[in-house]
Short mmCIF file of C-alpha atoms in Angstrom, two decimals:
data_model
loop_
_atom_site.label_atom_id
_atom_site.label_comp_id
_atom_site.label_asym_id
_atom_site.label_seq_id
_atom_site.Cartn_x
_atom_site.Cartn_y
_atom_site.Cartn_z
CA MET A 1 3.83 4.45 -16.41
CA TYR A 2 4.91 6.77 -13.73
CA LYS A 3 7.73 5.03 -10.92
CA PHE A 4 8.89 6.27 -7.61
CA TYR A 5 10.90 5.35 -4.59
CA ASN A 6 10.70 6.60 -0.99
CA SER A 7 11.57 4.45 2.67
CA ILE A 8 10.38 5.19 6.05
CA LEU A 9 12.11 4.39 9.53
CA ILE A 10 9.83 2.51 11.89
CA ASN A 11 10.49 2.11 15.57
CA LYS A 12 8.95 -0.81 16.27
CA SER A 13 10.92 -4.49 15.20
CA ILE A 14 10.94 -6.26 11.72
CA ASP A 15 8.25 -8.77 13.55
CA GLU A 16 5.83 -6.20 14.26
CA VAL A 17 5.78 -3.77 11.77
CA PHE A 18 6.28 -6.56 9.22
CA ASN A 19 2.93 -8.61 10.99
CA ILE A 20 0.42 -5.48 10.32
CA PHE A 21 1.56 -5.33 6.86
CA SER A 22 1.04 -8.72 6.25
CA ASN A 23 -2.31 -9.00 7.14
CA LEU A 24 -3.57 -5.84 5.43
CA LYS A 25 -4.40 -4.28 8.99
CA PHE A 26 -2.76 -1.25 7.59
CA LEU A 27 -5.27 -0.98 4.91
CA SER A 28 -7.79 -0.22 7.94
CA VAL A 29 -4.93 2.24 9.52
CA ILE A 30 -4.24 4.85 6.17
CA TRP A 31 -7.48 4.24 5.04
CA ASP A 32 -10.65 5.65 7.37
CA TYR A 33 -12.94 5.42 4.79
CA ILE A 34 -13.29 1.57 4.22
CA LEU A 35 -16.55 0.18 3.97
CA ASP A 36 -16.25 -3.35 4.66
CA GLU A 37 -13.81 -5.94 4.57
CA ARG A 38 -14.91 -8.73 3.15
CA LYS A 39 -13.04 -11.57 4.59
CA ASP A 40 -10.00 -11.88 7.58
CA TYR A 41 -7.26 -11.79 5.16
CA THR A 42 -4.82 -13.00 7.68
CA ASN A 43 -2.89 -15.81 6.05
CA LEU A 44 -1.84 -14.13 2.64
CA LYS A 45 -0.42 -15.51 -0.04
CA GLU A 46 0.77 -15.26 -3.39
CA GLY A 47 -2.11 -14.87 -5.96
CA LEU A 48 -4.54 -14.18 -2.99
CA LYS A 49 -7.06 -11.04 -4.16
CA VAL A 50 -8.96 -8.84 -1.73
CA LYS A 51 -11.46 -7.25 -1.95
CA PHE A 52 -13.50 -4.52 -0.27
CA ALA A 53 -15.59 -1.31 -0.72
CA LEU A 54 -14.09 2.76 0.38
CA LEU A 55 -16.13 5.48 0.68
CA ASN A 56 -14.38 8.65 -1.50
CA ASN A 57 -16.50 11.91 -1.78
CA LYS A 58 -19.58 10.10 -0.61
CA ASN A 59 -19.17 7.46 -3.99
CA LYS A 60 -18.45 3.70 -2.85
CA ILE A 61 -15.38 2.45 -4.61
CA ASP A 62 -15.04 -1.18 -5.07
CA LEU A 63 -10.97 -2.34 -4.50
CA GLU A 64 -9.31 -4.84 -5.82
CA LEU A 65 -5.86 -5.64 -4.37
CA MET A 66 -4.26 -8.93 -5.86
CA VAL A 67 -0.49 -10.27 -3.16
CA MET A 68 1.91 -10.44 -6.08
CA ASP A 69 4.67 -11.65 -3.70
CA ILE A 70 5.78 -12.32 -0.22
CA GLU A 71 8.48 -13.59 2.05
CA LYS A 72 8.47 -12.95 5.55
CA ASN A 73 9.76 -9.90 6.87
CA GLN A 74 11.56 -9.66 3.91
CA TYR A 75 9.20 -8.21 0.96
CA PHE A 76 5.74 -7.55 0.09
CA SER A 77 4.10 -6.80 -3.48
CA ILE A 78 0.43 -5.93 -3.88
CA LEU A 79 -1.06 -5.05 -7.03
CA ASN A 80 -4.51 -2.02 -6.69
CA LYS A 81 -6.29 -1.70 -9.38
CA LYS A 82 -9.59 0.76 -8.80
CA ASN A 83 -11.11 3.31 -10.94
CA GLY A 84 -8.81 2.99 -14.12
CA ALA A 85 -5.47 3.10 -13.08
CA LYS A 86 -3.29 0.22 -11.94
CA ILE A 87 -1.04 0.54 -8.89
CA SER A 88 2.14 -2.02 -7.77
CA TYR A 89 3.50 -1.62 -4.49
CA ARG A 90 6.81 -3.57 -3.49
CA TYR A 91 7.31 -3.11 0.45
CA ASN A 92 11.01 -4.32 1.34
CA PHE A 93 11.81 -4.36 5.05
CA ILE A 94 14.86 -3.86 6.34
CA GLU A 95 16.29 -4.43 10.01
CA LYS A 96 17.42 -1.76 11.79
CA GLU A 97 18.64 -1.46 15.67
CA ASN A 98 15.76 -1.48 17.20
CA ALA A 99 13.44 -0.34 14.08
CA THR A 100 12.37 -1.10 10.65
CA GLU A 101 13.47 0.41 7.56
CA ILE A 102 10.85 0.24 5.29
CA LYS A 103 11.62 0.73 1.36
CA TYR A 104 9.13 0.87 -1.37
CA VAL A 105 9.23 0.79 -5.18
CA GLU A 106 6.11 2.24 -6.64
CA ASN A 107 4.53 1.69 -10.34
CA VAL A 108 1.23 3.87 -11.57
CA HIS A 109 -0.08 2.88 -14.91
CA LEU A 110 -2.68 5.29 -15.85
CA GLU A 111 -2.71 4.07 -19.65
CA SER A 112 -6.56 5.38 -20.03
CA PHE A 113 -5.72 9.33 -18.75
CA HIS A 114 -4.25 11.96 -20.98
CA GLU A 115 -0.77 12.50 -20.32
CA GLU A 116 -1.93 16.13 -18.27
CA LEU A 117 -4.42 14.41 -16.33
CA ALA A 118 -1.75 11.40 -15.29
CA GLU A 119 0.93 13.66 -14.38
CA GLN A 120 -1.49 15.59 -11.37
CA ILE A 121 -3.31 11.87 -10.77
CA PHE A 122 0.51 10.47 -10.25
CA GLU A 123 1.61 13.38 -7.81
CA ILE A 124 -1.70 13.13 -5.60
CA ILE A 125 -1.04 9.12 -5.24
CA LYS A 126 2.53 10.50 -4.62
CA ASP A 127 1.69 12.45 -1.86
CA GLU A 128 -0.72 10.43 -0.60
CA ASP A 129 0.92 7.02 -0.51
CA TYR A 130 3.47 8.47 1.86
CA ASN A 131 1.17 10.03 4.16
CA HIS A 132 -0.30 6.17 4.22
CA LEU A 133 2.99 5.30 5.63
CA LEU A 134 3.37 7.85 8.12
CA LYS A 135 0.11 6.92 9.46
CA VAL A 136 0.81 3.66 9.95
CA LYS A 137 4.42 4.89 11.73
CA ALA A 138 2.48 6.69 14.22
CA TYR A 139 0.25 3.73 14.61
CA LEU A 140 2.95 1.39 15.47
CA GLU A 141 4.94 4.07 17.82
CA ALA A 142 2.04 5.30 19.67
#
């Protein structure tokens, strides 16, 4: 298992930031290769499974996310399963003066991959996921 921590400051209220995350609108913001969203996920609750398809290098990938726990304006956790990897994300939302800090922890399980390949995949995931938060920040602050 691989683990990393990071944070980002978004110059918007905690309500605005959390509302984008809690209806999973952020997925459409950060992944411009979503083919379909199969439901409206504006009322997320613990245990809810979210399924949709992505297009990656002209290959269709089915993705399943499961909401692990959620507490309005405090935290949000999801489990992502795709291509033999399990990734859990925990986003903590902290209200700052005229801004919201998102602190997150990511656990990446790549047991089915050779160690050297797993390390390379982890580095890619780590970079991509921080870039995703930069896209959300740009979207919200635009």
